[in-house]
Coordinates of C-alpha atoms in Angstrom, one line a residue:
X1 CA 0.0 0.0 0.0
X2 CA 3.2 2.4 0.5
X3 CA 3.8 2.3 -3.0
X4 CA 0.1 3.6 -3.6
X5 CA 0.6 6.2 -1.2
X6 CA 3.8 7.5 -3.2
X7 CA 1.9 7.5 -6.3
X8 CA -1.1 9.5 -5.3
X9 CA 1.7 12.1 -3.7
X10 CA 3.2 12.0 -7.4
X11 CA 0.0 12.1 -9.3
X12 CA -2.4 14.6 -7.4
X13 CA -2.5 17.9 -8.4
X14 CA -3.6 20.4 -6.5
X15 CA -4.2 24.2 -6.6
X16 CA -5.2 25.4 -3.4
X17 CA -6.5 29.1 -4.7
X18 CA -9.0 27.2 -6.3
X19 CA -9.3 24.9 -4.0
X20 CA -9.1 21.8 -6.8
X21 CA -7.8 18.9 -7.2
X22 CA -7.1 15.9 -9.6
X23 CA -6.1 12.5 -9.3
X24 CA -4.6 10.7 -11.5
X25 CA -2.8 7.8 -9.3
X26 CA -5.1 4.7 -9.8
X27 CA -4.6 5.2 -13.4
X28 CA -2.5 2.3 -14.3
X29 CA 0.0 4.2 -16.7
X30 CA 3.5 3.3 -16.6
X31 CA 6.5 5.5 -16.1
X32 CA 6.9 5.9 -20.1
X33 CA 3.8 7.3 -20.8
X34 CA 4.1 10.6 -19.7
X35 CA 7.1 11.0 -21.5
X36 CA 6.2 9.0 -24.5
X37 CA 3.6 11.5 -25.0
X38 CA 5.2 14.7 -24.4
X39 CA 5.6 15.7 -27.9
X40 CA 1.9 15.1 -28.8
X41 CA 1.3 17.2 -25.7
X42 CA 3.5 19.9 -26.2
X43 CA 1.3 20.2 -29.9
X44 CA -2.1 20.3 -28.4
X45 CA -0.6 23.2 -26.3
X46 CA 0.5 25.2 -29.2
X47 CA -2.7 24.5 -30.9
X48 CA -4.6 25.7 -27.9
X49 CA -2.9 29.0 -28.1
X50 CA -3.7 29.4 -31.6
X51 CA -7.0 29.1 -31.1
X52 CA -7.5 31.1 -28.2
X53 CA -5.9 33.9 -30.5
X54 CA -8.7 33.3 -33.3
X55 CA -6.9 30.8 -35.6
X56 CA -9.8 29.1 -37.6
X57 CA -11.3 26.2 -36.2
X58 CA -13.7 25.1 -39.6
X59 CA -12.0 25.8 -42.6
X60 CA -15.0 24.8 -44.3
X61 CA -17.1 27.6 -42.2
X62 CA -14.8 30.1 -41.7
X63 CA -15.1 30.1 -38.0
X64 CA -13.3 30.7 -34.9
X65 CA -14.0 28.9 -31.6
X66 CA -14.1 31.8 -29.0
X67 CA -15.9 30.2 -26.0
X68 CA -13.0 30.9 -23.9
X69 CA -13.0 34.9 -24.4
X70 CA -16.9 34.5 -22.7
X71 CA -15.2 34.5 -19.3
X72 CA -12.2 36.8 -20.4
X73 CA -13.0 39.4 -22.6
X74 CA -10.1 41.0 -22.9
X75 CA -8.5 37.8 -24.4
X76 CA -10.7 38.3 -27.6
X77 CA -8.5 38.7 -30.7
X78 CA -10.2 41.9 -32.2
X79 CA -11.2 45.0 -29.9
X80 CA -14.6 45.0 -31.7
X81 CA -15.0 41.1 -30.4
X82 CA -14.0 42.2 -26.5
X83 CA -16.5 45.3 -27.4
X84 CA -19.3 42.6 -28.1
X85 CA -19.2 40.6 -25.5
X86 CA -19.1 43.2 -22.6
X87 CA -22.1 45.2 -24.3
X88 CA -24.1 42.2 -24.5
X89 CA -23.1 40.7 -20.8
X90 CA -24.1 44.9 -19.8
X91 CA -27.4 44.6 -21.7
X92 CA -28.2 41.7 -19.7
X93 CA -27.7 42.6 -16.8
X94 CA -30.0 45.9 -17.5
X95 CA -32.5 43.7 -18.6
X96 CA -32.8 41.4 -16.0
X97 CA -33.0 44.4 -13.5
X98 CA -36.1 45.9 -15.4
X99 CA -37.8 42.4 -15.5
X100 CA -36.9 42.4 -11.5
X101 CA -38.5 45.9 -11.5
X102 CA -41.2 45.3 -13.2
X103 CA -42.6 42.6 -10.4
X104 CA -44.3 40.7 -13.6
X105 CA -42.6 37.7 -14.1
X106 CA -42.6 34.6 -11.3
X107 CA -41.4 31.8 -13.9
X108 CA -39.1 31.4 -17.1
X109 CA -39.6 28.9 -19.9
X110 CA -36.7 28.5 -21.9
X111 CA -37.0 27.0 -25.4
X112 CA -34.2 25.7 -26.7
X113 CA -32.3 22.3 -27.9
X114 CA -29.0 20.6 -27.1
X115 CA -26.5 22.9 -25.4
X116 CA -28.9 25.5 -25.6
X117 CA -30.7 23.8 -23.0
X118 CA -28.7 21.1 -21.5
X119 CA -25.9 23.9 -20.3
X120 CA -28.7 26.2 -18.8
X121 CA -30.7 22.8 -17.2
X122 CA -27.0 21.6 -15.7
X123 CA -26.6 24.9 -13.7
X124 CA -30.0 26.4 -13.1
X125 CA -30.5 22.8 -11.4
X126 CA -27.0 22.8 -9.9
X127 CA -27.1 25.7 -7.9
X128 CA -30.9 27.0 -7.9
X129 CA -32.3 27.6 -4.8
X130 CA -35.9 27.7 -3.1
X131 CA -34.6 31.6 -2.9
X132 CA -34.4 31.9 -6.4
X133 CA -35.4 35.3 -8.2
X134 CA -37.6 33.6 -10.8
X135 CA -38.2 29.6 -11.5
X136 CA -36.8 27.9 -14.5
X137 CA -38.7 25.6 -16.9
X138 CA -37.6 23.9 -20.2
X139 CA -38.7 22.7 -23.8
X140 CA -36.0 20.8 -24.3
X141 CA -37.2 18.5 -27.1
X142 CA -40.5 18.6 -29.7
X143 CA -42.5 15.8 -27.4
X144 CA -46.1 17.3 -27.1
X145 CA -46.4 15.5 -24.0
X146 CA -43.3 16.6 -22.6
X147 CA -44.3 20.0 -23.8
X148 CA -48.2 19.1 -22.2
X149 CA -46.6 18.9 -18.8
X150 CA -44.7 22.2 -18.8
X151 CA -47.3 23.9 -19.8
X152 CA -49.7 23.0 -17.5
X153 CA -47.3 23.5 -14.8
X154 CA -47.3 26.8 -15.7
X155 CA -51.3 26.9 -16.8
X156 CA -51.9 29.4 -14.0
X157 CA -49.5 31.8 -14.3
X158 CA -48.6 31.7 -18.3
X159 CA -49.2 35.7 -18.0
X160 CA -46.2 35.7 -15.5
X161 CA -44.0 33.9 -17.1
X162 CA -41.3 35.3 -19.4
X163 CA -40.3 32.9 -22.5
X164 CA -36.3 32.7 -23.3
X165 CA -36.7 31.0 -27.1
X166 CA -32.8 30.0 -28.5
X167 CA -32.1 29.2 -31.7
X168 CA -28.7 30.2 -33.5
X169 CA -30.8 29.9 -36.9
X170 CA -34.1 30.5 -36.0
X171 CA -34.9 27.4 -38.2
X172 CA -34.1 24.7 -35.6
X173 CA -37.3 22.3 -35.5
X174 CA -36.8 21.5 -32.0
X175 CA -37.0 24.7 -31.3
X176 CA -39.3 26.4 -33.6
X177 CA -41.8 23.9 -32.9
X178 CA -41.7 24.5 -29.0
X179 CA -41.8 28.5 -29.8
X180 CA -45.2 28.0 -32.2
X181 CA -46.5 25.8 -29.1
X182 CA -45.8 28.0 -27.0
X183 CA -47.6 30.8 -28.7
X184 CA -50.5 28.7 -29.4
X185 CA -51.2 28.5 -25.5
X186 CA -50.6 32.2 -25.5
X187 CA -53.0 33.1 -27.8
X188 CA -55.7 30.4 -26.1
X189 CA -55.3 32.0 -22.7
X190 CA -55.7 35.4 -24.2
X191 CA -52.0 36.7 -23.5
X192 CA -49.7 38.5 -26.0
X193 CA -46.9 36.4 -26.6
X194 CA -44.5 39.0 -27.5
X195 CA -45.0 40.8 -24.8
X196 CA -43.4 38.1 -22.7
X197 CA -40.9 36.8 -25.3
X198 CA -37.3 37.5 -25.4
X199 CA -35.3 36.2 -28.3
X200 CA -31.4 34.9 -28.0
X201 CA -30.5 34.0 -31.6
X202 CA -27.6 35.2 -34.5
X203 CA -28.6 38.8 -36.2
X204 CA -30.5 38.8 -39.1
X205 CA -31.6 35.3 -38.5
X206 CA -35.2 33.9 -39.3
X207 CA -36.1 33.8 -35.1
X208 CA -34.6 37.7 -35.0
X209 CA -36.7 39.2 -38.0
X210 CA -39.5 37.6 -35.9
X211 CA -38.7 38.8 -32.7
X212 CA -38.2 42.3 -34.4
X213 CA -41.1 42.2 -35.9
X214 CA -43.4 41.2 -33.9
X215 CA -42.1 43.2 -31.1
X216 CA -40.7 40.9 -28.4
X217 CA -39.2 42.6 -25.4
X218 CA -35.8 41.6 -26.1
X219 CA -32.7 40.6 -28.4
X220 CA -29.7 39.0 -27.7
X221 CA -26.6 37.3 -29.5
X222 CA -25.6 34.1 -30.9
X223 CA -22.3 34.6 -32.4
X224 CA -21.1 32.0 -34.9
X225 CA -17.7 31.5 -32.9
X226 CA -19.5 29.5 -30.0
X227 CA -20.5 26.5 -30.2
X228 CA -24.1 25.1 -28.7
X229 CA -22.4 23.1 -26.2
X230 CA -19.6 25.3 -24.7
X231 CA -22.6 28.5 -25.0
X232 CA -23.9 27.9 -21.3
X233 CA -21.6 30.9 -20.8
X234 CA -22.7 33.3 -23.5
X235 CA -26.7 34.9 -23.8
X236 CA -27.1 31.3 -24.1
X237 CA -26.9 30.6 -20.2
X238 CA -26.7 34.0 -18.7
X239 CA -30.0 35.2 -20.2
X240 CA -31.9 32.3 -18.4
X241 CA -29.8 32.0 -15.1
X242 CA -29.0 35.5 -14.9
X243 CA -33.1 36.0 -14.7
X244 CA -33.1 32.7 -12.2
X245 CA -31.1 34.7 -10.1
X246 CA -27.4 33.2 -9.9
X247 CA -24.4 34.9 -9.7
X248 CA -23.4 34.4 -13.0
X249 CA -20.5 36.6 -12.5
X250 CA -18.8 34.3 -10.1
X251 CA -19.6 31.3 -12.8
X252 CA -17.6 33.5 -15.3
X253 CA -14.9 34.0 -12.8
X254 CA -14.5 30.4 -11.9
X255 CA -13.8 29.4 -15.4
X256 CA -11.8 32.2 -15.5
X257 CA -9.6 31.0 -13.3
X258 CA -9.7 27.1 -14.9
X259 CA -8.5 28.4 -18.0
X260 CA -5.9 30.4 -17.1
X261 CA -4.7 27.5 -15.2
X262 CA -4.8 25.1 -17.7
X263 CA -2.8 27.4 -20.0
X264 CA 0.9 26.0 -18.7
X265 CA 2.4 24.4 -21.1
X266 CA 4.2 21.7 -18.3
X267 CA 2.5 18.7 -18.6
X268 CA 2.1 17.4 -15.2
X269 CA 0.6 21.4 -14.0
X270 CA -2.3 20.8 -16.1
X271 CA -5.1 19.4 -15.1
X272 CA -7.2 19.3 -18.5
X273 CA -3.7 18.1 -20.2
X274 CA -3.7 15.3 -17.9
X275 CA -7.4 14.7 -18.0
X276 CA -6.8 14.4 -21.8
X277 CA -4.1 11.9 -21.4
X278 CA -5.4 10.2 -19.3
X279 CA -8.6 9.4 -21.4
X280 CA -5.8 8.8 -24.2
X281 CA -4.6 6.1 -21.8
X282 CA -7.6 4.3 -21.0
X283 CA -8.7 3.5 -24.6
X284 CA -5.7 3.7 -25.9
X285 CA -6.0 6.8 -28.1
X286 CA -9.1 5.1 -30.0
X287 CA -11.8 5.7 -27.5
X288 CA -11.8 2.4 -26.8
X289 CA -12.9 2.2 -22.9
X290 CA -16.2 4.2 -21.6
X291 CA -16.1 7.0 -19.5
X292 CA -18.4 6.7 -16.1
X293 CA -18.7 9.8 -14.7
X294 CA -19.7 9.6 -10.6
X295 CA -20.2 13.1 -9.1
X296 CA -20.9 12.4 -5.4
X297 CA -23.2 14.9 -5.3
X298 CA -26.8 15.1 -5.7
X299 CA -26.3 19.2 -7.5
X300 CA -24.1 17.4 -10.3
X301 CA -26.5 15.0 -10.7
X302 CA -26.9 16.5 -14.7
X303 CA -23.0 17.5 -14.9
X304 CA -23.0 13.5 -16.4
X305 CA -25.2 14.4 -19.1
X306 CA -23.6 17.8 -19.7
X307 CA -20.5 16.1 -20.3
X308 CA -22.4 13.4 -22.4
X309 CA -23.1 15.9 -25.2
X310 CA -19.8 17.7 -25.1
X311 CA -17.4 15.0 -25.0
X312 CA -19.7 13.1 -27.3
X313 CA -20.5 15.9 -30.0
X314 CA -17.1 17.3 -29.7
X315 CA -14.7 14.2 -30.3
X316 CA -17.6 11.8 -32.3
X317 CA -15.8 12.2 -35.9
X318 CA -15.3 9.5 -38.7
X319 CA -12.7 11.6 -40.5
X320 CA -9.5 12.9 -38.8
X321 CA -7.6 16.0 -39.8
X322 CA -6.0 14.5 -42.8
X323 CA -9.4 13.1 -44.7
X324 CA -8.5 9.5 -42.9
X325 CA -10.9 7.4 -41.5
X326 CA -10.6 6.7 -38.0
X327 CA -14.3 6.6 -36.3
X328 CA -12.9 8.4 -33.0
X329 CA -15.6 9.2 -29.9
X330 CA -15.6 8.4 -26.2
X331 CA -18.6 6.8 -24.8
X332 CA -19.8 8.6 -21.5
X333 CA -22.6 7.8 -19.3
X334 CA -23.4 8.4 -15.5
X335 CA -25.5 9.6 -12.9
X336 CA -24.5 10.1 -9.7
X337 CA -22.9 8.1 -6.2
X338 CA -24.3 6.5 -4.0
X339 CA -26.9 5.7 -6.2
X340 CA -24.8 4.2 -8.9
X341 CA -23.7 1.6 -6.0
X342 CA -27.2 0.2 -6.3
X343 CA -27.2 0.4 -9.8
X344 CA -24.7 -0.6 -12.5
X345 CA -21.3 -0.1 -10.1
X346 CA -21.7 -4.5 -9.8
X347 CA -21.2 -4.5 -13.0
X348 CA -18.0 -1.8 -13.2
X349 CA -16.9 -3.9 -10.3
X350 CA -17.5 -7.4 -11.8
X351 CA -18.6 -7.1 -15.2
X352 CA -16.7 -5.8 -18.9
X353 CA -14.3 -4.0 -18.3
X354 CA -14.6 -1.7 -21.2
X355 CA -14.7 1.3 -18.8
X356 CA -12.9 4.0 -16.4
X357 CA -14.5 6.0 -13.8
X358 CA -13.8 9.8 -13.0
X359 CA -15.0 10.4 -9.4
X360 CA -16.1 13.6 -8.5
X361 CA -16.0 14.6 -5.1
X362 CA -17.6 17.3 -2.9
X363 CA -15.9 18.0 0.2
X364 CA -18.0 20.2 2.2
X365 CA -21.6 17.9 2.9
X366 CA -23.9 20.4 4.1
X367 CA -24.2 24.3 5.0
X368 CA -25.2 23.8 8.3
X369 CA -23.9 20.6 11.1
X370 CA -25.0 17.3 10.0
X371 CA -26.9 14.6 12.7
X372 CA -25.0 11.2 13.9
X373 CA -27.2 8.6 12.0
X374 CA -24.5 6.3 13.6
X375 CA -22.5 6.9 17.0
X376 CA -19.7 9.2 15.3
X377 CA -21.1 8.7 11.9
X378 CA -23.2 11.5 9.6
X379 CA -24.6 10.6 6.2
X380 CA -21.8 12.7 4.5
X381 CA -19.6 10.6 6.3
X382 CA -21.6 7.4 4.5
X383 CA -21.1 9.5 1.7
X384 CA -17.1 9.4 1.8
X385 CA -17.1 5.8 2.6
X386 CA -19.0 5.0 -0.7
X387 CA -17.2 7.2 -2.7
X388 CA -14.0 6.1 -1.1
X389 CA -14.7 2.4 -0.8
X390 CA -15.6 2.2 -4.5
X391 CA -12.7 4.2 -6.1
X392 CA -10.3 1.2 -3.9
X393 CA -12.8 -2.0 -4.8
X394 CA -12.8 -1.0 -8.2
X395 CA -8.7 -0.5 -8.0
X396 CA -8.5 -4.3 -6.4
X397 CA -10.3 -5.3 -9.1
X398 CA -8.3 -4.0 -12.0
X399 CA -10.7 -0.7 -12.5
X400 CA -8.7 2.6 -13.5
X401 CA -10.4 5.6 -11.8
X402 CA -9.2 9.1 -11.8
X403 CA -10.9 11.6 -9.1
X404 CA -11.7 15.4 -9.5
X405 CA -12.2 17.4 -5.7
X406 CA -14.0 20.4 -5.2
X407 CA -14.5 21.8 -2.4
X408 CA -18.0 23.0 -2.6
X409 CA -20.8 23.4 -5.2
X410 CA -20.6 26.7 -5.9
X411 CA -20.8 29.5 -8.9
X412 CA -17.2 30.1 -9.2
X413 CA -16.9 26.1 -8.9
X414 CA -19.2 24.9 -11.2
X415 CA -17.3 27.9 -13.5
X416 CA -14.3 26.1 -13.4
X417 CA -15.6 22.4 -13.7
X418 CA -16.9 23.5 -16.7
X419 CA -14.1 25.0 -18.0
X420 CA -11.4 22.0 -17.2
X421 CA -13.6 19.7 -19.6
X422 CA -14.2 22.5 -22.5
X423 CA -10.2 22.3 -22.6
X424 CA -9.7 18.8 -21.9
X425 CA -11.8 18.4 -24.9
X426 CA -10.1 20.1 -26.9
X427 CA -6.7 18.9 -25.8
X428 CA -7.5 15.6 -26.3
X429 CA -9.1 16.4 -30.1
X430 CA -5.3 17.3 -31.0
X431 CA -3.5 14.2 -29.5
X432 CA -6.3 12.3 -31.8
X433 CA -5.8 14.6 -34.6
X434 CA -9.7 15.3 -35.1
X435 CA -11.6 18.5 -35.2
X436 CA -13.8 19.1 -31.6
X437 CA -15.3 21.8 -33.2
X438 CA -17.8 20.6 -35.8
X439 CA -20.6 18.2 -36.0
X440 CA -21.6 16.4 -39.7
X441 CA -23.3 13.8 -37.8
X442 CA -25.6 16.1 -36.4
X443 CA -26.4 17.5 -39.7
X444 CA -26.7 14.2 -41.6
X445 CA -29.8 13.1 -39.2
X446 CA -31.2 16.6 -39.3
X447 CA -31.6 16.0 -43.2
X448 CA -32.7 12.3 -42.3
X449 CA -35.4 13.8 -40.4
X450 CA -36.0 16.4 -43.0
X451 CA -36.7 13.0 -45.0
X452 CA -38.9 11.4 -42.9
X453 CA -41.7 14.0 -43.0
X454 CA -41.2 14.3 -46.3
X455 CA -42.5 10.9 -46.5
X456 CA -44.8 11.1 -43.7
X457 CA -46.4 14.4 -45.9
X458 CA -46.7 12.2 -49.1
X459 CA -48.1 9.5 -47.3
X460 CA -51.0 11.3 -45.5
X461 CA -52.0 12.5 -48.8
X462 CA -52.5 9.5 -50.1
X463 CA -54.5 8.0 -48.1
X464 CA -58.4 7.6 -48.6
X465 CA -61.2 5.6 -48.1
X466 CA -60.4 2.7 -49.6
X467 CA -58.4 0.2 -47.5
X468 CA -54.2 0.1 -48.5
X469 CA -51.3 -1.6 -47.4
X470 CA -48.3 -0.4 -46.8
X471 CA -46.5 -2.0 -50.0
X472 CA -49.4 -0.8 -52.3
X473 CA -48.7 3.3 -50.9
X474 CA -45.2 2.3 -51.1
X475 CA -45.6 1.5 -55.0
X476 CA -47.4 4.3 -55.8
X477 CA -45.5 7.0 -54.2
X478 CA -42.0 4.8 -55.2
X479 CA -40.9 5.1 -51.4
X480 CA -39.8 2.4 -49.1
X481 CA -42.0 0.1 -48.1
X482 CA -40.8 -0.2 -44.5
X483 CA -40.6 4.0 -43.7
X484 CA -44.2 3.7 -45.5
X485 CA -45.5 1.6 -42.6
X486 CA -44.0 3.4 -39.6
X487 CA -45.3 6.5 -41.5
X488 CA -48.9 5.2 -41.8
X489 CA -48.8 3.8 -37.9
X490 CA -48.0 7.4 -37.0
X491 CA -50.7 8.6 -38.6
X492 CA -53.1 6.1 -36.8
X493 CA -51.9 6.6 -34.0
X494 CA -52.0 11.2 -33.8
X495 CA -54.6 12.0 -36.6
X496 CA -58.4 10.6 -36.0
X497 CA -59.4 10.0 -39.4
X498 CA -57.3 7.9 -40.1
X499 CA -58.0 3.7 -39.2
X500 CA -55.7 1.0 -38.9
X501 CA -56.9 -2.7 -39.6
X502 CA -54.8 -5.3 -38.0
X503 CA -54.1 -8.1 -40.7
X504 CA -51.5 -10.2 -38.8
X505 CA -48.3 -9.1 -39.9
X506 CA -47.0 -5.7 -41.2
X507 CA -47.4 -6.4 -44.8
X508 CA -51.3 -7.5 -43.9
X509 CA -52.4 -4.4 -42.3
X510 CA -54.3 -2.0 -44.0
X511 CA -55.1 2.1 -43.6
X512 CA -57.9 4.4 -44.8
X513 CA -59.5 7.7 -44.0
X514 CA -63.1 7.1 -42.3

């Protein structure tokens, strides 16, 4: 066990202004690692400069990645940039005082898709309060139930409740559909929508000639240098949590503070270089272990899923820099400890090991003093023990773990968590060679989808009172038999006109209009 003990004292780092740490010892690397890759490090450093300096991350766009000058204005690379982004943070900030003045609003429904409402959701849930200024709700997806149960959540005081619609575009379906559903119960409980509509979404877009038009009581940016799912720190996030009532300011300053830390180019003073590496290690630069993320810590319960979509997004690419096919990605999936222990941790334990684990721990349990549920014993004690007593089971059992310490869940903390990851993403893009900054996949099932209603459009109109299959619509439209079907069992299923007749199988059923 001495020979553990020296590793951890090699392999934590700790910065005690911040009040973080990482650990890196039951990582099973050997000596040559590190060292073997320096070089590829030492790149990934240079290119992070560059890009914090505006270098161009999409050739094929044209665009910078400028998420990092959010929290540091003054890093921007053109004075017009830095002007932006302090004018809009300022305009904000006004804003949100008049809605405070104004004593009309009680709720906010945000409208928005992907990191435009996964980042808010992650923080607003994080570190809202029952103190909070104004109470957050979400469209996060175009399920009309989902959508059903928001809104009558909110059936009673709709004409108190400020709508935060986000959409880069303004052509997202997502979110277009949640903002015309939206305004439909507007207009059924007699409320002008506008008046309680704010728009954050890229000038000159479709969503800000509406917004403009119609009269909404706001505007706000979406530049094409920040990406959906680094944007919790741009209009994006501080529009929404700003009006919640966090201290968005300190969230700016944690990550702040994160990235200036993770701008030394030494290796082992790093910790998103060595969070990078590390992932580098475990699946062998191919992505081929998962990553289980285990905040102990019921506030960073959605951090998991936050990191889902980044990681995810950022590094799932078929092509690498050079045009070559390499189908790179990390898995990740999580929820939190202790209730992971009653969940899938017998399998981490016992099971594939296709995985590594990255523990994050909470030091402080409570505000106030805790109750002995046990002579001596609190539940944050219990707490520690899990998380403890997991990280060394899973270590006797061949596991690698790595474990991130915080002291408390805070702005200026969640800030900098934040922050490590957005550069440990990007690190880790470079020593794979693959661009973290674009998304074809996402595209390609957007114009899939695009597809699908096509068909589902063609479909509808063809149906009438005369009993079809599936095969005979098929044929006559020349579409495929099979997206046909699921088409037509939509239809029966939404649209009351229209009646399915069970024949036995799927090529026996038929469809008409009644």
């Amino acid at each position: 066990m001495s020979s553990l003990w020296d590793r951890y004292q090699k392999y934590l780092l700790r910065n005690e202004k911040l009040g973080f740490s990482i650990d890196i010892s039951r990582m099973r690397f050997g000596d040559d690692f590190l060292p073997k890759m320096e070089p590829l490090a030492q790149k990934a450093f240079a290119s992070m400069k560059d890009l914090e300096a505006g270098a161009i991350a999409n050739p094929d766009e044209k665009r910078m990645v400028g998420h990092y000058w959010l929290r540091a204005p003054q890093l921007a690379p053109q004075p017009e940039l830095k002007a932006e982004i302090e004018n809009c943070n300022k305009s904000i900030r006004d804003f949100v005082q008049q809605v405070y003045a104004s004593g009309r609003f009680t709720d906010v429904l945000v409208i928005g898709i992907g990191g435009s409402a996964l980042g808010p959701q992650f923080v607003a849930d994080a570190l809202g309060t029952d103190d909070d200024k104004l109470r957050l709700h979400f469209f996060d997806n175009t399920d009309p139930d989902g959508i059903d149960r928001t809104l009558t959540s909110l059936q009673h005081r709709l004409e108190h409740t400020l709508v935060v619609v986000i959409s880069k575009s303004g052509g997202t379906p997502e979110t277009r559909n949640g903002m015309l559903e939206a305004q439909a119960a507007y207009k059924k409980a007699g409320i002008n929508f506008a008046k309680n509509a704010v728009a954050v979404t890229g000038a000159d877009s479709t969503l800000d000639k509406v917004a403009l038009k119609e009269g909404w009581l706001a505007r706000f940016p979406m530049w094409d240098w920040v990406g959906g799912r680094t944007s919790v720190m741009s209009a994006v996030g501080l529009v929404p949590l700003w009006l919640q009532g966090l201290d968005m300011q300190s969230l700016l300053d944690g990550a702040a503070a994160m990235d200036e830390w993770t701008r030394t180019s030494e290796t082992l003073q790093n910790p998103a270089m060595l969070l990078a590496l590390m992932w580098h290690y475990a699946g062998n630069g191919r992505g081929a272990k998962d990553m289980v993320v285990l905040p102990y810590k019921d506030r960073l319960a959605l951090y998991s899923k936050y990191l889902q979509q980044l990681v995810m997004e950022s590094l799932g690419k078929a092509l690498d820099l050079d045009g070559k096919e390499v189908h790179q990605g990390i898995a990740v999936y999580g929820n939190k400890g202790s209730t992971d222990q009653h969940a899938y941790v017998q399998q981490l334990r016992d099971g594939v090991h296709n995985f590594f684990v990255t523990f994050i721990e909470v030091r402080k349990d409570r505000a106030g003093q805790s109750i002995e549920v046990e002579p001596g014993v609190t539940s944050g004690d219990f707490l520690q023990g899990f998380l403890r007593g997991t990280r060394a089971a899973l270590y006797e059992g061949g596991r690698d773990s790595l474990t991130i310490s915080i002291p408390e869940v805070t702005p200026f903390q969640v800030g900098a968590l934040i922050a490590l990851y957005d550069r440990a993403v990007g690190f880790y893009a470079t020593l794979v060679n693959i661009n973290a900054y674009h998304q074809p996949g996402v595209e390609a099932g957007k114009k899939a989808a695009a597809t699908v209603l096509k068909t589902l459009t063609r479909v509808r109109g063809s149906l009438s009172a005369t009993a079809q299959t599936a095969s005979q619509i098929a044929t006559a439209l020349s579409e495929d038999p099979e997206a046909v079907f699921h088409a037509l069992n939509h239809l029966a299923a939404n649209d009351s006109r229209v009646r399915k007749q069970s024949g036995g199988a799927p090529g026996s059923d038929t469809f008409l209009l009644a």
